[in-house]
Coordinates of C-alpha atoms in Angstrom, one line a residue:
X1 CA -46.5 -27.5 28.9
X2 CA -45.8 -24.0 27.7
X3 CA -43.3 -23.2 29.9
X4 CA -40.5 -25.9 28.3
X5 CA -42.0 -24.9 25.0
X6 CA -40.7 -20.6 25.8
X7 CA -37.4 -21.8 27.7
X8 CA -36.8 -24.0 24.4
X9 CA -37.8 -21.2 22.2
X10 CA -35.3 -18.8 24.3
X11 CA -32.8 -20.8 23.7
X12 CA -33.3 -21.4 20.2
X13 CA -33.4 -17.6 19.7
X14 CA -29.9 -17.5 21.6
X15 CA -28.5 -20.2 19.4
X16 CA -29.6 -18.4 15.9
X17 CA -27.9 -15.1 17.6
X18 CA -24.8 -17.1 18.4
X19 CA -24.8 -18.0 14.4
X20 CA -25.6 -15.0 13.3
X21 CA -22.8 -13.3 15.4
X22 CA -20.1 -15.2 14.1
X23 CA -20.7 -14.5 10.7
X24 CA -21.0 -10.8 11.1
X25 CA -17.4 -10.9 13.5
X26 CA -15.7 -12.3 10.0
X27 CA -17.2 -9.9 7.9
X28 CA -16.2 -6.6 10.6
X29 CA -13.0 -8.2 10.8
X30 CA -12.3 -8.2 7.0
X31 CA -14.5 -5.6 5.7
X32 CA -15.0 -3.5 8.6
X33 CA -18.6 -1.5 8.7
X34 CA -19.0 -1.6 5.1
X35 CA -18.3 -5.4 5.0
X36 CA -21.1 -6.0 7.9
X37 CA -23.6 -3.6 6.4
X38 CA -23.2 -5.5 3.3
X39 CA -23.4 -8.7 4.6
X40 CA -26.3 -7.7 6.5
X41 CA -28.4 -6.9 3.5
X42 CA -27.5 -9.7 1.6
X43 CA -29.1 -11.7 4.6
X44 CA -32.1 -9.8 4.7
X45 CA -32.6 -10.0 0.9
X46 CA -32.3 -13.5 1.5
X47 CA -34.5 -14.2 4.4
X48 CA -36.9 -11.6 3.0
X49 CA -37.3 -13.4 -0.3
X50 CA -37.4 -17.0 1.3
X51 CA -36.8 -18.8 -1.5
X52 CA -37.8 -22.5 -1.1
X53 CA -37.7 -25.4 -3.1
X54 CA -40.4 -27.6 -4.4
X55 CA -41.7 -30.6 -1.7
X56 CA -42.5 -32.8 -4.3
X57 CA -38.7 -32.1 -6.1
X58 CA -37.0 -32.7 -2.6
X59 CA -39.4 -35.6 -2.2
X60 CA -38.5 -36.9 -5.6
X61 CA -34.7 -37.2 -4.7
X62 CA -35.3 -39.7 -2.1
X63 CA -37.7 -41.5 -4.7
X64 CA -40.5 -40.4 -2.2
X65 CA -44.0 -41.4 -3.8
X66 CA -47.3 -39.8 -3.4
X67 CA -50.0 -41.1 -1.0
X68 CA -53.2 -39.8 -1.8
X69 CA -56.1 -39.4 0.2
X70 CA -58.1 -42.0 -2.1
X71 CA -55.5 -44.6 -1.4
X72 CA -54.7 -44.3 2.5
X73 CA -58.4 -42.6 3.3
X74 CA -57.9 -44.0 7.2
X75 CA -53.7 -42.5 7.7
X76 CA -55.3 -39.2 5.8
X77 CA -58.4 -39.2 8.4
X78 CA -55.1 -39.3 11.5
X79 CA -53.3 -36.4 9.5
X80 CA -56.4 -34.3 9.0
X81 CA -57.5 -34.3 13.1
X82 CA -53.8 -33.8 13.8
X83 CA -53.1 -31.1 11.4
X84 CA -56.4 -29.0 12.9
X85 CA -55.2 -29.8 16.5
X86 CA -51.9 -28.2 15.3
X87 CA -53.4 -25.5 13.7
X88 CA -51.8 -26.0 10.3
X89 CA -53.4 -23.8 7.7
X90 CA -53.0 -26.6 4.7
X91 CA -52.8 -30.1 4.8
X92 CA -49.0 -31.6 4.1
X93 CA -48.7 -34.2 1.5
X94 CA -47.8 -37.4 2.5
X95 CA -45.1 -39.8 0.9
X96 CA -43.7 -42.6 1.2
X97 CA -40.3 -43.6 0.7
X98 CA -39.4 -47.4 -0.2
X99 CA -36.7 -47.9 2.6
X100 CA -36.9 -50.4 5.2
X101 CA -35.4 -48.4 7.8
X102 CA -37.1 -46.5 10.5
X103 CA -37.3 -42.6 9.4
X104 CA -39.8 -40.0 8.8
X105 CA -38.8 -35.9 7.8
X106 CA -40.6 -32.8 6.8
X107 CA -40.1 -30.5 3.8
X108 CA -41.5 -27.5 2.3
X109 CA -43.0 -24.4 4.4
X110 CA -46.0 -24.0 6.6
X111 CA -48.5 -23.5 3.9
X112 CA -46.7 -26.0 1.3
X113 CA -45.2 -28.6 3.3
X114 CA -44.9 -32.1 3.0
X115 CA -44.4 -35.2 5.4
X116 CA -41.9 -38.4 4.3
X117 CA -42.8 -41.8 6.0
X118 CA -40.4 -44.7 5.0
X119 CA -41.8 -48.7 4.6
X120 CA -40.4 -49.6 7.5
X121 CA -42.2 -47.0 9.9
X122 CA -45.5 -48.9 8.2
X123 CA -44.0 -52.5 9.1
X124 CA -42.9 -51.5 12.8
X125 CA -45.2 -49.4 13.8
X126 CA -48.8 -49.5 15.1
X127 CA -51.1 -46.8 14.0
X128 CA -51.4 -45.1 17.7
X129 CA -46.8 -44.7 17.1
X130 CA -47.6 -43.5 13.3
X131 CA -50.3 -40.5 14.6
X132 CA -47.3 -39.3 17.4
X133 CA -44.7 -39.7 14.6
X134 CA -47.1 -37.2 12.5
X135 CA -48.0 -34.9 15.1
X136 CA -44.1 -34.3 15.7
X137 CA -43.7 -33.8 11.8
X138 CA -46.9 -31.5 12.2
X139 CA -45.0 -29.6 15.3
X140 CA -42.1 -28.9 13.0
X141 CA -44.3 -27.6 10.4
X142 CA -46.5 -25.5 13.1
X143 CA -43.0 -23.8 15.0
X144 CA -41.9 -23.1 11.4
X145 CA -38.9 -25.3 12.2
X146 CA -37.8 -25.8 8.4
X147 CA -37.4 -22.2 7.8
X148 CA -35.5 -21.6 10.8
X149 CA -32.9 -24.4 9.9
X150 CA -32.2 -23.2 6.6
X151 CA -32.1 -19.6 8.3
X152 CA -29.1 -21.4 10.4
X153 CA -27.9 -23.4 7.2
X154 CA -27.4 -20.1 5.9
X155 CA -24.9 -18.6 8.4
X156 CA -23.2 -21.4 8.8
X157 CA -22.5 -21.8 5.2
X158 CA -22.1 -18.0 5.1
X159 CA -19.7 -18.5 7.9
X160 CA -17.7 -21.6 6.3
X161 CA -17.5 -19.1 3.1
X162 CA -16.1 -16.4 5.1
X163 CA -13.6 -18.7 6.5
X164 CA -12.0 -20.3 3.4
X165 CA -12.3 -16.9 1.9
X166 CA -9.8 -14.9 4.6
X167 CA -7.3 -18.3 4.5
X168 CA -6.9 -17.9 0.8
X169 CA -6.1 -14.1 1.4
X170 CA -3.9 -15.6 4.4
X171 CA -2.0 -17.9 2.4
X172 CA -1.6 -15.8 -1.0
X173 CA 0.1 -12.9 1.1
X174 CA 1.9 -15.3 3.5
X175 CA 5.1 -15.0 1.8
X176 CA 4.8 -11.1 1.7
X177 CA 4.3 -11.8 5.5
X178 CA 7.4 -13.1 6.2
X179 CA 9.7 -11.5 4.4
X180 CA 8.5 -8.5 5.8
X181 CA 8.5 -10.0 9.2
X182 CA 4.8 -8.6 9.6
X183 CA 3.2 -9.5 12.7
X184 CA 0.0 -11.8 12.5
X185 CA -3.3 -11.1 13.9
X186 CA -3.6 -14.3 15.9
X187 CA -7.2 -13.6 17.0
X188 CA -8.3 -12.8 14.0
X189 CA -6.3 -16.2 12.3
X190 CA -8.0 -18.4 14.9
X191 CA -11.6 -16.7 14.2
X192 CA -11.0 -17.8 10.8
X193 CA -10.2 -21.3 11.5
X194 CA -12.6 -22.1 14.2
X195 CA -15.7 -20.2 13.5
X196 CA -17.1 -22.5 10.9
X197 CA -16.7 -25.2 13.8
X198 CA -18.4 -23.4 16.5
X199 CA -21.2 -22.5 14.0
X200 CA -21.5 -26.1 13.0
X201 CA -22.1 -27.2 16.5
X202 CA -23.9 -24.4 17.3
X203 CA -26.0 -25.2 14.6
X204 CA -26.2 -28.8 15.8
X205 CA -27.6 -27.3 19.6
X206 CA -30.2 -26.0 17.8
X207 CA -31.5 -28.9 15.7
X208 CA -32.1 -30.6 19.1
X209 CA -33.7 -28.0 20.8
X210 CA -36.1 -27.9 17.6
X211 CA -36.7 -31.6 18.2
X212 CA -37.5 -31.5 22.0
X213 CA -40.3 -28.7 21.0
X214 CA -41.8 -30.5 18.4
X215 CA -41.4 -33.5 20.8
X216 CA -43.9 -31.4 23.0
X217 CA -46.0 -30.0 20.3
X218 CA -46.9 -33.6 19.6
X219 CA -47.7 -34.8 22.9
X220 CA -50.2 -31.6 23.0
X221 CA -51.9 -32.4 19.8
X222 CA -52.4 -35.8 20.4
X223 CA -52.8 -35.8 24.1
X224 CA -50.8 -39.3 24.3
X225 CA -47.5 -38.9 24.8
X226 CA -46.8 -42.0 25.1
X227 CA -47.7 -43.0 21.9
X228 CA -44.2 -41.0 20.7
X229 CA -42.7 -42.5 23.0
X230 CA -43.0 -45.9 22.2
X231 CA -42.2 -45.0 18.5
X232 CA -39.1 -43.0 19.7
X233 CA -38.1 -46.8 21.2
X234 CA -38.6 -49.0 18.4
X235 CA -37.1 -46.4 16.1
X236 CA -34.2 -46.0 18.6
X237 CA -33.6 -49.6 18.5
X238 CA -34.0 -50.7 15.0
X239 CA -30.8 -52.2 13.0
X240 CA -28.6 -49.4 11.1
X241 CA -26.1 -49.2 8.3
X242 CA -23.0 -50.9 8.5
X243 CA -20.5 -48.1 8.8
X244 CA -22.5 -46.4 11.7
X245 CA -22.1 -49.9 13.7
X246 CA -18.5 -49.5 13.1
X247 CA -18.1 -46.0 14.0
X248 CA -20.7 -46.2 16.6
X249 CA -20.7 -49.5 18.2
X250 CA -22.8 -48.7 21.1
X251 CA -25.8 -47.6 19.1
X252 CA -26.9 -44.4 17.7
X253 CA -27.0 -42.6 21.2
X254 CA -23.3 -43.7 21.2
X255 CA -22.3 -40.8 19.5
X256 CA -20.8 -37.6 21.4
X257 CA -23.9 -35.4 22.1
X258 CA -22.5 -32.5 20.5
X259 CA -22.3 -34.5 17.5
X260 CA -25.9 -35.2 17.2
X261 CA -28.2 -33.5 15.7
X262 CA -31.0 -35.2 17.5
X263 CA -31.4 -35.2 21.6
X264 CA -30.5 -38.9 23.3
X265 CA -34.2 -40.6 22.5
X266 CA -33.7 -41.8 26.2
X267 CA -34.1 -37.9 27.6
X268 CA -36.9 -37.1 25.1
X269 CA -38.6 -40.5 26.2
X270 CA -38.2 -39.5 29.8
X271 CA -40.1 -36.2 29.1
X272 CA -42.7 -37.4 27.4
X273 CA -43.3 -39.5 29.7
X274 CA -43.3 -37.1 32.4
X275 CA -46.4 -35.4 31.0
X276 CA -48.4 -37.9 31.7
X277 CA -48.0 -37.4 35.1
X278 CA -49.5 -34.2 34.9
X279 CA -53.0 -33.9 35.3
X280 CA -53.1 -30.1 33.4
X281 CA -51.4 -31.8 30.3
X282 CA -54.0 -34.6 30.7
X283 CA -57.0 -32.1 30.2
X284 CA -55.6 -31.1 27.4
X285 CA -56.6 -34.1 25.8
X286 CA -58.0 -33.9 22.5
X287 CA -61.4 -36.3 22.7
X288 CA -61.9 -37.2 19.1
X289 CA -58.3 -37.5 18.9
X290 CA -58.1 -39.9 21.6
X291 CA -61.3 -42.1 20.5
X292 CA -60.2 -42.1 16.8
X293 CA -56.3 -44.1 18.3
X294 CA -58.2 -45.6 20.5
X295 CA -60.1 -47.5 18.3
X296 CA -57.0 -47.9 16.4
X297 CA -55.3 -49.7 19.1
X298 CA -52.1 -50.9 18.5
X299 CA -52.3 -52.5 15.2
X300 CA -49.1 -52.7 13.5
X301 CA -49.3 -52.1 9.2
X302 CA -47.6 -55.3 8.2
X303 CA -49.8 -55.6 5.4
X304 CA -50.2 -52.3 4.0
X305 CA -52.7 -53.7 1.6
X306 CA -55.6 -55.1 4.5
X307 CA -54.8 -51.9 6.9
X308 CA -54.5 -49.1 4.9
X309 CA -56.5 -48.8 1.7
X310 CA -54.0 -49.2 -1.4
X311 CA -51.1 -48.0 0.5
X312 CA -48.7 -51.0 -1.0
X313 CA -47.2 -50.1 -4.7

């Protein structure tokens, strides 16, 4: 178990280098030393102030509502065992967000986070799918995932800015260019055009690293992994939107895998399933964990109002 949990954190290290390398190749290559030192510290300032939006604001965009404890007492009782397993220091709020499709996301930081769950998670999935569904959330929130997305949102948009900043300058003196019959720096023209690319994808490799870990982290903290698993399925193979069954006729996994931003759900089903085959992982098992979904079983919240306490709006 730990071992795919440090390779995946290797490479995730790797991938936020990669990032970070091509924005500080524009900014030598336009500014030279003074360019990279300032870019440098305007990074640092940045990461070192980590400034973060309000949960409940994000939440509020997707018109997210509250769940209290008072009014799903049972779903709160699943989030509290998880989020001691996972070691989280405070509770995340949970919403939920009146959509009938199959989705659940994270926002906030590790002390002030907050977990999403749409209606249709509720209507599809039994309670034993809903705890792995939260431990992954949990995971995300225990590797500090969110802050190291927006750390890689930030060089890539640093990156894009870079980019559309040195074609400007490109195209204003391009007429001084040719009538002088300068020569052009072609490596320096095709860093400019491909580097926000290569960051985007790069950027893209990391998302689904992220998700494999927290894949893992879940499967630790709930000792079932294939509980996730099944969830992973149903969600894999629930209808979509219109336009993503034109553009991707063969499903969601149909897209080109450097396009995604989430690992085929067949590989990360595959893997979790693979724990259970080993009898370490299996004496990991969480007891209190395992007796609280097992008297769950596999009841599916089609009524939110007889299963979970006040849970229907």
């Amino acid at each position: 178990m730990k071992r795919p949990t440090i390779a995946n954190r290797f490479y995730s290290l790797i991938l936020l280098l990669s990032m970070a390398s091509y924005m500080a190749l524009l900014g030598w290559q336009f500014a030279g030393l003074d360019g990279l030192i300032a870019l440098s510290l305007s990074c640092l300032l940045v990461v070192t102030l980590n400034p973060t939006l309000s949960p409940h604001w994000l939440m509020s965009l997707y018109g997210a509502i509250p769940i209290t404890p008072d009014r799903a007492p049972e779903l709160y009782q699943l989030l509290l065992q998880i989020a001691q397993r996972s070691g989280l220091n405070t509770l995340p709020v949970l919403y939920r967000v009146p959509s009938s499709t199959l989705n659940a996301f994270t926002t906030g930081s590790q002390n002030h986070a907050a977990i999403a769950l749409t209606d249709g998670l509720f209507g599809q999935l039994s309670l034993r799918e809903l705890a792995g569904v939260l431990a992954h959330e949990a995971g995300h929130i225990r590797n500090n995932d969110i802050w190291i997305m927006g750390l890689a949102d930030l060089f890539s948009r640093g990156t894009s800015l870079l980019s559309l900043f040195g074609q400007l300058v490109l195209l204003i003196n391009l007429p001084f260019i040719l009538l002088t019959e300068a020569r052009f720096n072609w490596p320096l023209i095709l860093l400019m055009i491909f580097a926000p690319y290569i960051s985007a994808l790069t950027q893209l490799a990391l998302s689904r690293t992220r998700e494999f870990d927290a894949d893992l982290c879940a499967a630790e903290v709930t000792g079932d992994p294939r509980g996730l698993a099944s969830a992973l399925t149903k969600i894999e193979h629930a209808p979509y939107s219109l336009w993503k069954r034109i553009f991707f006729p063969g499903g969601r996994d149909s897209a080109p895998s450097l396009l995604r931003s989430h690992p085929p759900t067949e590989e990360r089903v595959k893997r979790l399933l693979e724990l259970e085959k080993d009898r370490t992982f299996r004496a990991m098992a969480y007891p209190e964990l395992i007796d609280f979904q097992a008297r769950l079983g596999d009841r599916i919240v089609r009524s939110p109002r007889r299963h979970i306490t006040g849970l229907w709006f």
